Structures are given as C-alpha cells and as structure tokens.
Amino acid sequence: EAQVTQNPRYLITVTGKKLTVTCSQNMNHEYMSWYRQDPGLGLRQIYYSMNVEVTDKGDVPEGYKVSRKEKRNFPLILESPSPNQTSLYFCASSLALGKQFFGPGTRLTVL
Amino acid sequence: ILNVEQSPQSLHVQEGDSTNFTCSFPSSNFYALHWYRWETAKSPEALFVMTLNGDEKKKGRISATLNTKEGYSYLYIKGSQPEDSATYLCAPNYGGSQGNLIFGKGTKLSVKP
C-alpha cells in the first residue's frame, strides 16, 4: 500500500531533550516536506527536500533540522525542543511538486 | 511572506445545498495551485493541482476553477452531503518543481443532514 508513515504518532517530552520524528514513504517520491499545524495559523512549512541531499528552508525553520540521506526517509530533528514547538506535525511527499501525500501526523507536546 | 486568503473562514449549509468558496493569492510568479480536503482527525488529502489560467478540474461533485491573471481560484461543491464536511485548503506554489507550497488557513465546511 502506498503510504507515508510517521513515528511516533504522539510524544510528550521536556524542554531541551533532543528528539527525532521519522518520516518514510514507499512511493519513490523525490519531494518531501515537513509542516506544522497550529490553531488559527494553518499549515506552515518547516523544511522541504527536492531530492536526496537537497534540502531547503520553508517558512518556519527555526529550531528544526532535517536530513535526506535516502530517498524514502526525511527525519525531522529538534535539537533542543521548546514549548513553542508544541504542535501537530505532518510529513508529506510527492512526485516533483505534484499532489502531496500526507502522513498521519505526530502530535508533539513539549513541557 | 506571501499572503494566501481563503473565504469564508467557515460555512454551514444544509444537505443538498450547492456551495462555493474562494482562494486568493498573489499572481506574480505563480506556478501551480493545490486544493486539499482535510477531515477532522485525519490527514489532508489532495483534490486538485491546477496550473493553467482558465483551468477547470472536477472530481465527482467537487470542481475547481483557476484564474492566474487575477490570482484566485473557486472550489464548488454540488449537492453537499454530510461527508463533505471538512476543511478545504488551497496552496499556491511559486517556485515550480523546485519551490514550496504556501497554505491558506482554509474554509471549514459543515453540512447538516
């Protein structure tokens, strides 16, 4: 089944404790992206990647890192999480920049 | 930061009503417009990707039009059903296949049986 998977789906952590949210797709998509969704603000792009080893900042990259060492994986790294990074995170992938296929979401709470 | 406006913010209609809403975006350097449907507790799901001025796409009872010169797109739902209740998001892309999507805040549609 074609899909985008994210792990974990839910995470409660504390300020400053490094964490990684994984994203994997099995559709051989070149383009992958991370978004965060906050009430009243809609979906905002954090980082995107057009292919392996090619990443670029979206609208809200501060406090996040990404890597794209393999085509199928695009992990989101929070080196030192802070409470303002409490949010719902979505990973998405597509061929070039066509229709985005979204993962199930990761709800992160930083205390 | 580019401003993408969707109106109305929310809409309540009766089952069977037809409805439409708007996405407005800057027209300069426009490449493509995406529409997504987002049901509560689920992930956004792609409806359409449109690129050409005057383009019209249709999927069942849902259709969309695009005006790239003036920077707007309409989404129409014919004969709304309760299962159409969702938030509808538009997202223009300005960088082509090398760019990124800018999402609007969405129009939340509620269809009462």
XYZ file of C-alpha atoms in Angstrom:
224
model
C 0.000 0.000 0.000
C 1.340 3.426 -0.976
C 1.781 5.452 2.152
C 3.682 7.978 4.220
C 4.444 6.861 7.755
C 5.484 8.948 10.723
C 6.779 7.909 14.120
C 5.997 8.492 16.833
C 2.354 9.487 16.439
C 2.258 11.067 19.899
C 5.104 12.359 22.023
C 5.312 14.251 25.283
C 8.776 15.465 26.144
C 10.584 18.099 28.175
C 12.382 21.257 27.149
C 15.867 20.638 25.824
C 15.655 16.894 25.284
C 16.662 16.174 21.698
C 14.142 14.241 19.641
C 13.659 12.944 16.119
C 10.398 12.377 14.296
C 10.824 9.930 11.462
C 9.075 10.082 8.101
C 9.192 7.399 5.453
C 7.452 6.980 2.091
C 7.288 3.966 -0.195
C 6.255 5.721 -3.414
C 9.734 6.686 -4.688
C 8.803 10.349 -4.402
C 11.520 12.945 -4.912
C 9.844 15.719 -2.936
C 9.326 15.509 0.825
C 8.265 18.160 3.257
C 7.520 18.862 6.922
C 4.651 21.058 8.108
C 3.362 22.127 11.468
C -0.258 22.924 12.163
C -1.256 25.333 14.902
C -4.741 26.629 15.701
C -5.531 29.778 13.758
C -2.322 29.588 11.742
C -2.983 26.780 9.314
C -0.308 24.552 7.844
C 3.138 26.113 7.772
C 6.092 24.559 6.018
C 9.200 23.894 8.102
C 11.617 22.319 5.624
C 11.394 20.597 2.287
C 13.615 18.398 0.179
C 13.608 18.118 -3.579
C 15.771 15.010 -3.638
C 18.493 13.152 -1.771
C 20.964 15.526 -0.113
C 18.929 18.565 -1.235
C 17.006 20.391 1.481
C 15.704 23.923 1.862
C 14.031 26.051 4.490
C 10.306 26.618 4.471
C 8.530 29.414 6.294
C 9.281 28.398 9.897
C 12.621 26.510 10.028
C 13.962 27.949 13.288
C 14.651 25.262 15.889
C 14.456 22.380 13.421
C 16.887 20.347 11.356
C 16.305 17.791 8.627
C 18.345 15.380 6.589
C 17.731 13.471 3.370
C 20.326 10.731 3.117
C 17.960 8.301 1.423
C 15.082 8.981 -0.930
C 12.467 7.313 1.246
C 13.325 8.946 4.600
C 13.126 12.540 5.792
C 13.545 12.811 9.574
C 12.748 15.988 11.492
C 15.170 16.753 14.304
C 14.544 19.041 17.245
C 17.940 19.529 18.876
C 16.608 21.420 21.893
C 12.820 21.430 21.914
C 10.972 24.316 23.489
C 7.309 24.696 24.492
C 6.590 26.840 21.404
C 7.298 23.764 19.300
C 4.268 22.033 20.757
C 2.244 21.364 17.645
C 0.812 18.833 15.217
C 3.412 17.867 12.642
C 2.791 16.424 9.192
C 5.216 14.908 6.755
C 4.263 14.829 3.079
C 5.737 13.530 -0.153
C 5.062 13.896 -3.860
C 6.476 13.427 -7.323
C 8.219 16.727 -8.086
C 5.734 19.190 -6.532
C 2.548 17.458 -7.518
C -0.222 16.285 -5.222
C 1.140 15.920 -1.729
C 0.555 12.656 0.137
C 0.407 13.378 3.843
C 1.422 11.158 6.728
C -0.906 10.560 9.696
C 0.588 13.347 11.812
C 2.649 13.498 15.008
C 1.259 15.344 17.982
C 4.170 16.744 20.000
C 3.914 18.323 23.421
C 6.987 19.994 24.920
C 6.684 20.707 28.641
C 5.723 36.224 3.359
C 3.140 35.673 0.632
C -0.468 36.110 1.697
C -2.977 33.424 0.724
C -6.552 34.286 1.666
C -9.423 31.846 1.831
C -13.004 32.937 2.307
C -15.235 32.393 4.042
C -13.418 31.030 7.100
C -16.359 28.761 7.835
C -19.582 27.804 6.168
C -22.657 25.957 7.360
C -25.007 24.530 4.730
C -27.871 22.070 4.566
C -27.557 18.718 2.867
C -28.316 19.153 -0.809
C -27.170 22.777 -0.997
C -24.513 23.701 -3.509
C -21.737 25.901 -2.236
C -18.510 27.543 -3.248
C -15.556 29.246 -1.650
C -12.598 31.303 -2.728
C -8.824 31.195 -2.592
C -6.976 34.444 -3.384
C -3.231 34.582 -3.891
C -0.565 36.845 -5.393
C -0.453 36.256 -9.138
C 3.189 37.196 -9.709
C 5.465 34.247 -10.436
C 2.608 31.818 -9.931
C 3.319 28.218 -10.906
C 0.506 25.987 -9.641
C -2.394 25.851 -7.190
C -3.213 22.888 -4.979
C -6.536 22.142 -3.277
C -6.745 19.756 -0.316
C -9.577 18.349 1.734
C -8.895 17.878 5.447
C -11.314 15.950 7.599
C -11.116 16.261 11.354
C -8.664 13.791 12.943
C -7.328 12.773 9.534
C -4.580 13.988 7.203
C -5.038 16.416 4.311
C -5.946 14.691 1.076
C -5.187 16.119 -2.360
C -8.104 17.150 -4.553
C -6.569 19.047 -7.454
C -3.385 20.578 -8.786
C -4.024 23.298 -11.340
C -1.565 25.293 -13.394
C -3.193 26.933 -16.411
C -5.287 30.088 -16.457
C -8.889 29.109 -17.066
C -8.226 25.550 -15.972
C -11.171 23.641 -14.554
C -10.905 20.347 -12.690
C -13.655 18.041 -11.492
C -13.812 15.129 -9.079
C -17.299 13.802 -8.508
C -19.427 16.633 -7.116
C -16.406 18.855 -6.461
C -14.932 21.145 -9.087
C -12.454 23.994 -9.141
C -11.553 26.840 -11.462
C -8.408 28.903 -11.701
C -7.688 32.490 -12.717
C -3.934 33.024 -12.658
C -4.049 36.583 -14.035
C -6.087 37.945 -11.138
C -4.917 35.395 -8.594
C -7.955 33.451 -7.460
C -9.494 30.002 -7.536
C -13.015 28.849 -6.730
C -13.952 25.476 -5.297
C -17.533 24.344 -5.906
C -19.419 21.532 -4.233
C -22.671 20.496 -5.883
C -25.379 18.977 -3.701
C -23.383 18.968 -0.453
C -23.504 15.821 1.664
C -22.617 15.422 5.363
C -19.477 13.526 4.330
C -18.273 16.698 2.575
C -17.829 18.295 5.988
C -14.133 19.147 6.189
C -11.686 21.994 5.957
C -10.712 22.837 2.395
C -7.204 24.191 1.943
C -5.641 25.884 -1.035
C -1.895 26.231 -1.541
C -0.206 28.100 -4.384
C 3.307 27.237 -5.444
C 5.636 29.908 -6.764
C 8.853 28.028 -7.343
C 7.808 25.350 -9.784
C 9.023 21.857 -9.013
C 11.860 23.397 -7.020
C 9.654 25.506 -4.788
C 7.384 25.191 -1.801
C 3.687 25.412 -1.041
C 2.092 28.273 0.866
C -1.114 27.095 2.520
C -4.128 29.253 3.230
C -5.904 28.858 6.575
C -8.752 27.007 4.954
C -12.532 27.143 4.726
C -14.280 24.909 7.223
C -17.444 23.433 5.724
C -20.167 21.862 7.856
C -23.030 20.116 6.094
C -26.100 19.427 8.208
C -28.271 16.427 7.345
